[in-house]
Coordinates of C-alpha atoms in Angstrom, one line a residue:
M20 CA 98.2 117.0 48.0
A21 CA 97.2 113.7 46.4
Q22 CA 99.3 111.9 49.0
D23 CA 97.6 113.7 51.9
T24 CA 94.2 112.9 50.5
S25 CA 95.2 109.2 50.1
A26 CA 96.5 109.1 53.7
R27 CA 93.2 110.5 55.1
K28 CA 91.1 108.1 53.1
S29 CA 93.2 105.2 54.6
R30 CA 92.2 106.4 58.1
R31 CA 88.8 104.8 58.2
A32 CA 87.0 103.2 61.1
R33 CA 88.4 99.9 62.2
T34 CA 87.1 97.4 64.7
R35 CA 89.8 95.3 66.5
S36 CA 89.8 92.7 69.2
F37 CA 91.3 93.3 72.6
Q38 CA 94.4 91.4 73.6
A39 CA 93.3 88.1 75.1
E40 CA 94.6 89.2 78.6
V41 CA 92.5 92.4 78.4
R42 CA 89.3 90.4 77.6
Q43 CA 89.9 88.2 80.6
L44 CA 90.7 91.3 82.8
L45 CA 87.6 93.1 81.7
Q46 CA 85.4 90.1 82.6
L47 CA 87.0 89.9 86.0
M48 CA 86.5 93.6 86.6
I49 CA 83.0 93.8 85.4
H50 CA 81.8 90.8 87.4
S51 CA 84.0 90.8 90.5
L52 CA 84.6 94.3 91.7
Y53 CA 81.6 95.7 93.4
S54 CA 82.6 97.5 96.6
H55 CA 85.3 99.7 95.1
K56 CA 83.4 101.1 92.1
E57 CA 84.5 104.7 92.7
I58 CA 88.2 103.9 91.9
F59 CA 87.4 104.6 88.2
L60 CA 87.3 108.3 88.9
R61 CA 90.6 108.3 90.8
E62 CA 92.3 106.3 88.0
L63 CA 91.0 108.6 85.2
I64 CA 92.0 111.8 86.9
S65 CA 95.4 110.3 87.7
N66 CA 95.9 109.4 84.0
A67 CA 94.9 112.9 83.1
S68 CA 97.4 114.4 85.5
D69 CA 100.1 112.2 84.0
A70 CA 99.2 113.4 80.5
C71 CA 99.5 117.0 81.7
D72 CA 102.8 116.3 83.3
R73 CA 104.2 114.7 80.2
L74 CA 103.1 117.6 78.0
R75 CA 104.7 120.1 80.4
F76 CA 108.0 118.1 80.1
E77 CA 107.9 117.8 76.3
A78 CA 107.2 121.6 76.1
I79 CA 110.5 122.3 77.8
S80 CA 112.3 121.5 74.5
T81 CA 109.3 122.1 72.1
S82 CA 107.4 125.1 73.5
E83 CA 105.1 125.3 70.5
L84 CA 103.3 122.2 71.7
L85 CA 101.5 124.4 74.3
G86 CA 100.3 126.9 71.6
D87 CA 97.9 129.4 73.0
D88 CA 96.6 126.9 75.6
A89 CA 99.4 127.0 78.2
V90 CA 97.3 126.5 81.3
L91 CA 97.1 122.8 81.9
A92 CA 93.9 121.6 83.7
I93 CA 91.5 118.7 84.1
S94 CA 87.7 119.0 83.9
V95 CA 85.0 116.6 85.0
D96 CA 81.6 116.9 83.5
F97 CA 78.4 115.0 83.8
N98 CA 74.8 114.7 82.6
G99 CA 72.4 113.0 85.0
D100 CA 69.6 112.8 82.5
E101 CA 71.7 111.0 79.8
G102 CA 73.7 109.2 82.4
W103 CA 77.3 109.9 81.5
V104 CA 80.5 111.2 83.2
E105 CA 83.4 112.7 81.3
V106 CA 87.0 113.4 82.3
T107 CA 88.9 115.8 80.0
D108 CA 92.5 117.1 80.0
N109 CA 94.5 119.3 77.7
G110 CA 97.7 117.2 78.2
I111 CA 99.8 115.3 75.7
G112 CA 97.0 113.3 74.1
M113 CA 97.5 110.3 71.9
S114 CA 98.0 109.5 68.2
E115 CA 96.0 106.7 66.5
E116 CA 98.9 104.3 66.9
E117 CA 99.2 105.1 70.6
V118 CA 95.5 104.7 71.1
V119 CA 95.5 101.2 69.7
Q120 CA 98.6 100.3 71.7
Q121 CA 97.6 101.8 75.0
L122 CA 93.9 101.1 75.1
G123 CA 93.9 97.7 73.4
T124 CA 96.7 95.9 75.3
I125 CA 98.2 95.8 78.7
A126 CA 101.5 97.2 77.8
R127 CA 103.2 96.6 81.1
S128 CA 105.0 93.3 81.6
G129 CA 103.8 90.8 84.1
T130 CA 100.3 90.5 82.6
S131 CA 99.9 86.8 83.2
D132 CA 101.1 87.1 86.8
F133 CA 98.6 89.9 87.3
L134 CA 95.7 87.8 86.0
S135 CA 96.7 84.8 88.1
R136 CA 96.6 87.0 91.2
L137 CA 93.1 88.3 90.6
S138 CA 91.1 86.2 93.0
G139 CA 87.6 87.7 93.4
D140 CA 88.7 89.2 96.7
E141 CA 87.5 92.8 96.0
K142 CA 89.9 94.6 98.3
Q143 CA 92.9 92.7 96.9
D144 CA 91.8 92.9 93.3
A145 CA 91.2 96.7 93.6
R146 CA 94.8 97.1 94.8
L147 CA 96.2 95.2 91.9
I148 CA 94.3 97.2 89.3
G149 CA 96.5 100.3 90.0
Q150 CA 99.7 98.3 90.7
F151 CA 99.7 96.8 87.3
G152 CA 99.1 100.0 85.4
V153 CA 95.6 99.1 84.1
G154 CA 93.5 101.7 85.8
F155 CA 91.8 102.9 82.6
Y156 CA 90.0 99.5 82.4
S157 CA 88.3 100.2 85.7
S158 CA 85.9 102.4 83.7
F159 CA 84.0 99.3 82.7
I160 CA 83.1 98.5 86.4
V161 CA 80.5 101.3 86.1
A162 CA 80.1 101.9 82.4
S163 CA 78.3 100.0 79.7
K164 CA 80.2 101.9 77.0
V165 CA 83.3 104.1 77.0
E166 CA 84.4 106.6 74.4
V167 CA 87.8 108.2 74.2
R168 CA 88.3 111.3 72.0
T169 CA 92.0 112.4 71.8
R170 CA 94.6 114.2 69.7
R171 CA 98.2 114.3 70.4
A172 CA 99.9 117.6 70.9
G173 CA 101.7 118.8 67.8
L174 CA 99.4 116.9 65.3
P175 CA 96.8 118.7 63.2
A176 CA 93.1 118.8 64.2
D177 CA 92.2 116.2 61.5
D178 CA 94.4 113.7 63.3
G179 CA 92.0 113.3 66.1
V180 CA 90.9 109.8 67.1
L181 CA 87.7 108.3 68.6
W182 CA 88.1 105.0 70.5
S183 CA 84.9 103.3 71.7
S184 CA 84.1 99.9 73.3
D185 CA 81.4 98.2 75.3
G186 CA 84.1 96.1 77.1
Q187 CA 82.8 92.9 75.5
G188 CA 85.9 91.9 73.6
K189 CA 86.3 94.4 70.8
F190 CA 86.9 98.1 70.3
T191 CA 86.5 100.5 67.4
V192 CA 89.0 103.2 66.3
R193 CA 87.9 105.9 63.8
P194 CA 89.4 109.3 62.8
T195 CA 87.5 112.3 64.1
P196 CA 88.5 116.0 63.9
R197 CA 89.4 117.5 67.3
E198 CA 90.3 121.1 67.7
Q199 CA 91.6 120.7 71.2
R200 CA 94.7 118.6 72.0
G201 CA 94.5 116.2 74.9
T202 CA 92.0 113.5 75.8
A203 CA 88.3 113.2 76.9
V204 CA 87.1 110.0 78.4
R205 CA 83.3 109.7 78.5
L206 CA 81.6 106.9 80.5
Y207 CA 78.1 105.9 79.6
L208 CA 77.0 104.6 83.0
K209 CA 75.1 101.4 83.6
E210 CA 71.6 102.0 84.8
E211 CA 72.4 101.0 88.4
E212 CA 75.5 103.3 88.5
R213 CA 73.8 106.6 87.5
S214 CA 74.3 108.0 91.0
F215 CA 77.8 108.8 89.9
A216 CA 76.5 111.4 87.4
E217 CA 75.6 113.8 90.2
A218 CA 77.5 116.9 91.3
Y219 CA 77.7 116.1 95.0
S220 CA 78.9 112.6 94.4
L221 CA 81.6 113.6 91.9
R222 CA 82.8 116.6 94.0
S223 CA 83.1 114.4 97.1
L224 CA 85.1 111.7 95.2
I225 CA 87.5 114.3 93.7
R226 CA 88.1 115.9 97.1
R227 CA 88.6 112.5 98.7
Y228 CA 90.8 110.9 96.1
S229 CA 92.4 113.6 93.9
D230 CA 92.8 116.7 96.1
H231 CA 96.6 116.4 95.9
I232 CA 96.6 116.5 92.0
A233 CA 98.9 119.5 91.1
F234 CA 96.6 120.6 88.2
P235 CA 93.2 122.2 88.8
V236 CA 90.3 119.8 88.5
T237 CA 87.2 121.7 87.6
M238 CA 83.5 121.0 87.5
P239 CA 80.5 123.1 86.5
G240 CA 79.9 125.6 89.3
T241 CA 76.7 127.1 90.7
A242 CA 77.4 130.6 89.4
S243 CA 77.1 131.7 85.8
D244 CA 79.8 132.9 83.5
E245 CA 78.6 136.4 82.4
N246 CA 80.4 136.2 79.1
Q247 CA 79.2 132.8 78.0
G248 CA 75.9 132.5 79.8
E249 CA 77.0 129.1 81.0
P250 CA 77.8 127.8 84.5
A251 CA 81.3 128.9 85.5
R252 CA 84.0 126.3 86.2
E253 CA 84.7 125.6 89.8
V254 CA 88.1 124.3 90.9
V255 CA 87.3 121.4 93.2
N256 CA 90.8 120.3 94.4
T257 CA 93.6 122.2 96.2
A258 CA 95.6 122.2 92.9
Q259 CA 98.9 122.5 94.6
A260 CA 101.7 120.0 94.7
L261 CA 101.3 118.4 98.1
W262 CA 105.0 118.2 98.8
T263 CA 105.4 122.0 98.4
R264 CA 103.0 122.6 101.3
P265 CA 104.2 122.9 104.9
K266 CA 104.1 119.5 106.7
R267 CA 102.0 120.9 109.6
E268 CA 99.2 121.8 107.1
I269 CA 99.0 118.3 105.6
K270 CA 96.6 115.7 107.1
P271 CA 97.6 112.0 107.3
E272 CA 94.8 111.1 104.9
E273 CA 96.2 113.6 102.3
Y274 CA 99.5 111.9 102.5
H275 CA 97.7 108.5 102.0
E276 CA 95.8 109.7 99.0
F277 CA 99.0 111.1 97.4
Y278 CA 100.7 107.8 98.0
R279 CA 97.9 106.0 96.2
H280 CA 98.3 108.4 93.3
V281 CA 102.1 107.9 93.1
A282 CA 102.2 104.1 93.8
H283 CA 98.9 103.1 92.1
D284 CA 97.9 101.4 95.3
S285 CA 94.6 101.3 97.1
E286 CA 96.0 100.7 100.5
D287 CA 97.6 103.1 102.9
P288 CA 101.4 103.1 103.2
L289 CA 103.1 101.7 106.3
C290 CA 104.9 105.1 106.9
H291 CA 106.3 108.1 105.1
A292 CA 109.0 110.8 105.4
H293 CA 108.5 114.3 104.1
N294 CA 111.7 116.4 104.1
Q295 CA 112.9 119.8 102.6
V296 CA 116.6 120.3 102.3
E297 CA 118.1 123.8 101.9
G298 CA 121.7 124.9 101.6
R299 CA 124.2 123.8 98.9
R300 CA 121.6 121.5 97.5
E301 CA 117.9 122.3 97.6
Y302 CA 115.4 119.6 97.1
T303 CA 112.2 118.1 98.6
S304 CA 111.6 114.4 99.1
L305 CA 108.4 112.6 100.0
L306 CA 109.0 108.9 100.4
F307 CA 106.7 106.0 101.3
I308 CA 107.1 102.4 102.5
P309 CA 104.3 100.4 100.9
R310 CA 102.2 97.9 102.9
Q311 CA 102.5 95.1 100.3
A312 CA 105.3 94.1 97.8
P313 CA 104.7 94.6 94.1
F314 CA 104.5 91.6 91.9
D315 CA 108.0 92.2 90.3
L316 CA 109.9 93.0 93.5
Y317 CA 112.5 90.3 93.1
N318 CA 113.2 91.2 89.5
R319 CA 116.2 93.5 89.8
E320 CA 115.7 94.6 86.2
S321 CA 112.1 95.8 86.6
P322 CA 111.3 99.6 86.5
R323 CA 111.8 101.1 89.9
G324 CA 112.6 104.4 91.7
V325 CA 110.9 107.6 92.5
K326 CA 109.2 110.2 90.4
L327 CA 111.6 113.1 89.6
Y328 CA 110.5 116.7 89.4
V329 CA 112.6 119.7 88.8
Q330 CA 111.1 123.0 90.2
R331 CA 107.7 121.2 90.3
V332 CA 108.0 120.2 86.6
F333 CA 107.6 116.4 86.1
I334 CA 110.7 115.0 84.5
M335 CA 110.5 111.1 84.6
D336 CA 109.0 108.1 86.3
D337 CA 111.2 105.4 87.9
A338 CA 114.3 107.6 88.5
E339 CA 116.3 104.7 89.9
Q340 CA 119.4 106.9 90.4
F341 CA 118.1 108.4 93.6
L342 CA 117.9 105.2 95.7
P343 CA 120.1 102.1 96.0
L344 CA 118.8 98.9 94.5
Y345 CA 118.1 97.3 97.9
L346 CA 115.5 100.1 98.6
R347 CA 113.7 99.5 95.2
F348 CA 110.4 99.0 97.1
V349 CA 110.3 102.7 98.2
R350 CA 107.8 104.9 96.4
G351 CA 107.5 108.7 96.3
I352 CA 108.9 111.9 94.6
V353 CA 112.0 114.0 94.6
D354 CA 111.7 117.7 93.5
S355 CA 115.1 119.4 92.9
K356 CA 115.7 123.1 92.5
D357 CA 119.2 122.6 91.2
L358 CA 119.0 120.0 88.4
P359 CA 118.5 121.2 84.8
L360 CA 115.0 120.8 83.3
N361 CA 116.5 118.8 80.3
V362 CA 118.2 116.3 82.6
S363 CA 118.4 112.7 81.2
R364 CA 119.0 109.3 82.8
E365 CA 122.6 109.4 81.5
L366 CA 123.2 112.8 83.0
L367 CA 121.7 111.6 86.3
Q368 CA 124.2 108.8 86.5
Q369 CA 127.1 111.2 86.2
N370 CA 125.8 114.0 88.4
E371 CA 127.7 114.6 91.7
D372 CA 124.6 116.3 93.2
V373 CA 122.5 113.2 92.4
R374 CA 125.1 110.9 94.1
A375 CA 125.0 113.0 97.2
M376 CA 121.1 113.1 97.2
R377 CA 121.1 109.3 96.8
Q378 CA 123.2 108.8 99.9
A379 CA 121.0 111.3 101.9
L380 CA 117.7 109.7 100.7
A381 CA 119.0 106.2 101.7
R382 CA 119.6 107.6 105.2
R383 CA 116.1 109.1 105.2
V384 CA 114.6 105.7 104.4
L385 CA 116.7 104.0 107.2
D386 CA 115.6 106.7 109.6
M387 CA 112.0 106.0 108.6
L388 CA 112.5 102.2 109.2
D389 CA 114.3 102.9 112.5
R390 CA 111.2 104.9 113.7
L391 CA 108.8 102.2 112.5
A392 CA 110.8 99.4 114.2
G393 CA 110.9 101.4 117.5
D394 CA 107.3 102.7 117.5
D395 CA 105.3 100.1 115.8
A396 CA 106.8 96.5 116.0
E397 CA 103.7 95.0 114.4
N398 CA 103.9 97.1 111.3
Y399 CA 107.7 96.6 111.1
Q400 CA 107.1 92.9 111.1
K401 CA 104.7 93.4 108.1
F402 CA 107.5 95.4 106.4
W403 CA 110.0 92.6 107.1
N404 CA 107.7 89.9 105.8
E405 CA 107.1 91.8 102.6
F406 CA 110.5 93.4 101.9
G407 CA 113.1 91.8 104.2
R408 CA 114.5 89.5 101.6
V409 CA 115.3 92.5 99.4
F410 CA 116.4 94.8 102.2
K411 CA 119.1 92.3 103.2
E412 CA 120.9 93.0 100.0
G413 CA 121.9 96.3 101.5
V414 CA 124.4 94.5 103.8
V415 CA 126.5 93.9 100.6
E416 CA 125.5 96.9 98.5
D417 CA 125.7 99.7 101.0
A418 CA 128.9 99.4 103.1
G419 CA 128.5 103.0 104.4
N420 CA 125.2 102.1 106.2
R421 CA 126.1 98.5 107.0
D422 CA 125.7 98.9 110.8
R423 CA 122.4 100.6 110.5
I424 CA 121.1 97.9 108.2
L425 CA 122.4 95.1 110.5
A426 CA 120.4 96.6 113.3
L427 CA 117.2 96.4 111.2
L428 CA 117.7 92.8 110.1
R429 CA 115.3 90.2 111.7
F430 CA 116.0 86.5 112.1
T431 CA 114.2 83.3 113.0
T432 CA 116.2 81.2 115.5
T433 CA 116.0 77.9 117.3
D434 CA 114.7 79.9 120.4
S435 CA 111.7 81.2 118.4
D436 CA 108.3 79.7 119.3
D437 CA 107.3 79.8 115.6
D438 CA 108.7 81.0 112.3
E439 CA 106.9 84.4 112.5
Q440 CA 108.7 85.3 115.8
K441 CA 111.9 87.2 114.8
T442 CA 114.9 88.5 116.7
T443 CA 117.7 91.0 116.2
L444 CA 121.4 90.4 116.3
A445 CA 121.6 92.6 119.3
D446 CA 119.0 90.5 121.2
Y447 CA 120.8 87.3 120.2
F448 CA 124.1 88.8 121.5
E449 CA 122.4 89.7 124.9
R450 CA 121.0 86.1 125.3
K451 CA 124.1 84.1 124.4
P452 CA 126.3 82.5 127.1
A453 CA 129.2 84.7 128.2
D454 CA 131.8 82.2 126.9
Q455 CA 130.2 81.9 123.4
K456 CA 132.6 83.5 120.9
E457 CA 130.7 83.1 117.7
F458 CA 127.2 83.6 116.1
Y459 CA 125.9 80.2 115.1
Y460 CA 123.8 79.9 112.0
I461 CA 122.5 77.2 109.6
V462 CA 121.2 77.6 106.0
A463 CA 118.4 75.5 104.7
A464 CA 115.5 75.6 102.3
S465 CA 113.0 76.6 105.0
P466 CA 113.0 77.3 108.8
A467 CA 111.3 73.9 109.3
A468 CA 114.0 72.1 107.3
A469 CA 116.7 74.0 109.3
R470 CA 115.0 73.0 112.6
S471 CA 115.1 69.3 111.7
S472 CA 118.7 69.4 110.5
P473 CA 120.9 66.8 112.2
Q474 CA 123.7 69.4 112.6
L475 CA 121.6 71.2 115.2
E476 CA 121.4 68.2 117.6
V477 CA 124.5 69.0 119.7
F478 CA 123.5 72.7 119.9
T479 CA 120.0 71.9 121.0
Q480 CA 121.5 69.5 123.6
R481 CA 123.6 72.3 125.0
G482 CA 120.9 75.0 124.8
L483 CA 122.7 77.1 122.3
E484 CA 120.7 79.4 120.0
V485 CA 121.2 79.1 116.2
L486 CA 120.1 81.5 113.5
L487 CA 117.8 79.7 110.9
L488 CA 118.5 81.2 107.4
S489 CA 116.2 80.1 104.6
D490 CA 115.9 83.0 102.0
P491 CA 117.8 82.2 98.7
I492 CA 120.2 85.1 99.2
D493 CA 120.9 84.4 102.9
E494 CA 124.2 82.5 102.3
W495 CA 125.4 85.3 100.0
V496 CA 124.5 87.9 102.6
I497 CA 125.9 86.1 105.6
G498 CA 129.2 85.7 103.8
H499 CA 129.6 89.5 103.8
L500 CA 128.6 90.1 107.4
G501 CA 132.2 89.6 108.7
E502 CA 131.5 90.2 112.4
Y503 CA 129.1 91.8 114.8
Q504 CA 130.0 93.1 118.3
G505 CA 133.4 91.4 117.8
L506 CA 131.9 87.9 117.1
Q507 CA 132.4 86.0 113.8
F508 CA 129.5 84.2 112.1
R509 CA 129.9 80.4 112.2
D510 CA 128.0 78.0 109.8
V511 CA 127.3 74.9 112.0
T512 CA 127.4 72.6 109.0
R513 CA 130.9 73.7 107.9
G514 CA 134.2 72.2 108.8
A515 CA 135.1 69.9 111.7
L516 CA 133.1 70.8 114.9
A517 CA 135.1 70.8 118.1
V518 CA 132.2 69.8 120.3
D519 CA 134.2 69.9 123.6
E520 CA 135.0 73.6 122.9
L521 CA 131.3 74.6 122.6
P522 CA 129.8 76.6 125.4
G523 CA 127.3 75.0 127.8
I524 CA 127.5 71.8 129.8
A525 CA 127.7 68.6 127.8
P526 CA 125.6 65.8 129.1
E527 CA 127.4 62.6 130.2
K528 CA 128.1 60.4 127.2
A529 CA 127.7 56.6 127.3
R530 CA 131.0 54.8 127.0
D531 CA 131.5 53.3 123.5
S532 CA 132.8 49.8 123.7
A533 CA 133.8 49.6 120.0
D534 CA 137.4 49.2 119.2
P535 CA 138.7 52.5 117.7
E536 CA 140.8 50.6 115.2
D537 CA 137.7 48.6 114.0
V538 CA 135.7 51.9 113.7
S539 CA 138.5 53.5 111.7
A540 CA 138.6 50.5 109.4
L541 CA 134.8 50.6 108.8
L542 CA 134.9 54.3 108.0
Q543 CA 137.7 53.7 105.5
R544 CA 135.7 50.9 103.8
M545 CA 132.7 53.2 103.6
N546 CA 134.9 55.8 102.0
S547 CA 135.9 53.2 99.4
V548 CA 132.3 52.4 98.6
L549 CA 131.3 56.0 98.0
G550 CA 134.5 56.8 96.1
D551 CA 134.5 60.3 94.6
E552 CA 131.0 61.1 95.9
V553 CA 132.5 62.4 99.1
S554 CA 135.9 63.8 100.1
D555 CA 136.0 61.8 103.3
V556 CA 134.1 59.7 105.8
R557 CA 134.8 60.4 109.4
S558 CA 133.4 60.0 112.9
T559 CA 131.7 63.0 114.6
D560 CA 130.4 64.0 118.0
R561 CA 128.0 66.7 116.6
L562 CA 125.2 64.0 116.2
T563 CA 123.2 62.7 119.1
D564 CA 120.1 61.1 117.5
S565 CA 120.8 60.9 113.8
P566 CA 123.2 58.3 112.2
S567 CA 124.8 60.6 109.6
C568 CA 125.1 64.1 108.2
L569 CA 127.1 66.0 105.6
A570 CA 129.7 68.6 106.5
L571 CA 130.9 71.3 104.2
G572 CA 134.6 72.1 103.8
E573 CA 135.7 75.4 105.1
Q574 CA 135.9 76.8 101.6
E575 CA 133.1 74.8 100.0
M576 CA 130.2 76.6 98.4
G577 CA 126.9 76.0 100.2
V578 CA 123.8 74.3 98.6
Q579 CA 121.9 77.6 98.4
M580 CA 124.7 79.4 96.5
Q581 CA 125.1 76.4 94.2
R582 CA 121.4 76.7 93.3
L583 CA 121.6 80.4 92.7
L584 CA 124.5 79.9 90.3
R585 CA 122.6 77.2 88.4
A586 CA 119.5 79.4 88.2
S587 CA 121.7 82.1 86.6
G588 CA 123.1 79.6 84.1
Q589 CA 126.4 79.1 85.7
E590 CA 127.8 75.8 86.9
P591 CA 129.2 75.8 90.5
P592 CA 132.6 74.4 91.3
N593 CA 132.6 70.6 91.8
M594 CA 133.2 70.4 95.6
K595 CA 132.7 67.2 97.6
P596 CA 131.2 67.2 101.1
I597 CA 132.4 65.2 104.0
L598 CA 130.1 62.3 105.3
E599 CA 130.1 62.4 109.1
I600 CA 129.0 59.3 111.0
N601 CA 127.6 58.9 114.5
T602 CA 129.5 55.7 115.3
G603 CA 127.4 55.1 118.4
H604 CA 124.2 54.9 116.4
T605 CA 122.4 51.5 115.9
L606 CA 122.6 51.8 112.1
F607 CA 126.4 52.0 112.2
K608 CA 126.5 49.1 114.6
R609 CA 124.3 47.2 112.2
L610 CA 126.8 48.1 109.5
A611 CA 129.6 46.5 111.5
L612 CA 127.6 43.3 112.0
R613 CA 127.0 43.1 108.2
E614 CA 130.6 43.7 107.3
G615 CA 130.9 40.3 105.7
D616 CA 127.9 40.8 103.4
A617 CA 129.3 43.1 100.7
E618 CA 126.0 43.9 99.1
M619 CA 124.3 44.7 102.4
F620 CA 127.3 46.8 103.5
E621 CA 127.1 48.9 100.3
D622 CA 123.4 49.4 100.6
L623 CA 123.7 50.6 104.3
T624 CA 126.6 52.8 103.4
R625 CA 124.8 54.4 100.5
L626 CA 121.6 54.8 102.6
L627 CA 123.5 56.7 105.3
H628 CA 125.0 59.0 102.6
E629 CA 121.7 59.5 100.8
Q630 CA 119.7 60.4 103.9
A631 CA 122.4 62.9 104.9
M632 CA 122.1 64.4 101.4
L633 CA 118.3 64.7 101.8
T634 CA 118.5 66.4 105.2
Q635 CA 120.9 69.0 103.8
G636 CA 118.5 69.8 100.9
R637 CA 120.7 68.2 98.2
D638 CA 119.2 66.4 95.2
L639 CA 119.7 62.6 94.8
E640 CA 121.3 61.7 91.5
D641 CA 119.1 58.6 91.1
P642 CA 116.0 58.7 93.4
G643 CA 114.8 55.4 91.9
D644 CA 117.9 53.6 93.0
F645 CA 117.5 55.1 96.5
V646 CA 113.9 53.7 96.7
R647 CA 115.0 50.2 95.5
R648 CA 117.7 50.2 98.1
V649 CA 115.3 51.2 100.9
N650 CA 112.9 48.4 99.8
R651 CA 115.7 45.8 99.8
L652 CA 116.6 46.8 103.4
L653 CA 113.0 46.7 104.5
D654 CA 112.7 43.2 103.1
T655 CA 115.6 41.8 105.0

């Protein structure tokens, strides 16, 4: 008893400072977001719905958490005279420790990236609020003060907590008895925002933004409760899980609002797919393709996946087992009738039904993308710009759907008017000359760098189209393509190029009067100067305007793959490229004239090698030495 009294005495009011990032976030919200003020209500109701979902899940194994209050619901109350709005739920609630952690910090990773992307653009910033999981703080857009009263389910009434803040840098946490479990968030509205404390305004916002919430959202009604003498509660929303309703009864705007709830996004999705499967396995899926990529899309370890429900009971967020990793941008829900309510992530990994659902859901997403590409090319281009780099991973990771994925890939080529104009492999195949037996491609740091590559000169001269690959994973992906329509993929920078065997008509070449034996001797001398920096120096016909280029060996790892390995902490194999020389170029002829000047010969040789390295995107070992060499040559 003495210990209990001591513990209660230690729970006194404490004032704490917000995490530095929260203070910065609050200032940006309070002073920047004006045209999307109403999002605060959507975010608070969404949080309340999540709290009810989590209690229902915990009650599966601990039924006493529900007690005699088993009907989960959300209520919205207001007082126009006093100027406040309150959102209350009887969900899981929070302990004092959870209050400090969840309302004093931004618990989700990526905080610094989030803050760097807040720009003052109201539409963009409003979208980010939900995306980064900080919707509660949107309360301060309209409120001068926020109070949160809460008690976690399972704790005694004396363990209630009151959190309060004016959003100016500090918050106070004090113990307060609370008979009801769950959370009540009261917003004391700024004078100019009191229009939100009106029945019509709140009812309209709930129906607009939260109609899909699966728990009843109530407000004071116009009729009176005969037993209490107080206004009866009126259910404002549909209070039925949207995915359980027939598709023909659901309006597009309802799908959009549900997407915003699931994805914490303020924009409409590009498209969606709503399917009910019956038979051996019974489940419903509602999947969405977002319009914009999340900040952590390229982090393969970030939380991802759909929300999992079993018989309409929420089980978990980010159930990644239901979609392959290359579709990690997809948002939505899966509701199974067959899985057990106590299913865990470990059990999901071993479940045969889940594996079958994963394959079926991947096909659903590909069906959705097929329709988008066929019906709305403009929006498919938006999808590709946002998610194409990730979607390409499916070529390697999903062999069963490889052909479908290949058909959805988009490429920039040398025939594109600009880098935004894309083509498919099928279109490339239709345009190629009849005698072309390979798909030609080049890998570079950007489409612009690829277009200016010396290795393309002979292809441009003959009017041959080349795929321009510039994403960091392109070389890895293209290495797994194998063939398409019976044609292999050929890197134009790799191996010796038999120019005479290329399709197209070669322009007449001026006769080279140089003695072949003299040319061979010069190339050997250049090889001696460069030593182990190259594997060989040889003449080439692939160059028409440039003096030199680097060619990869047939088995050599490309520059992109080498960079990916280094970025992951691995050292790539030490492979030496081949220096190819346009022996008809004036620089080579100048080299021949300076054969007797050993220093000048070495400078010209190294310059030809270094500029070839730069055009291929390689790093110079000693940039300062390169600059001094150029200056010496300019001074002669």
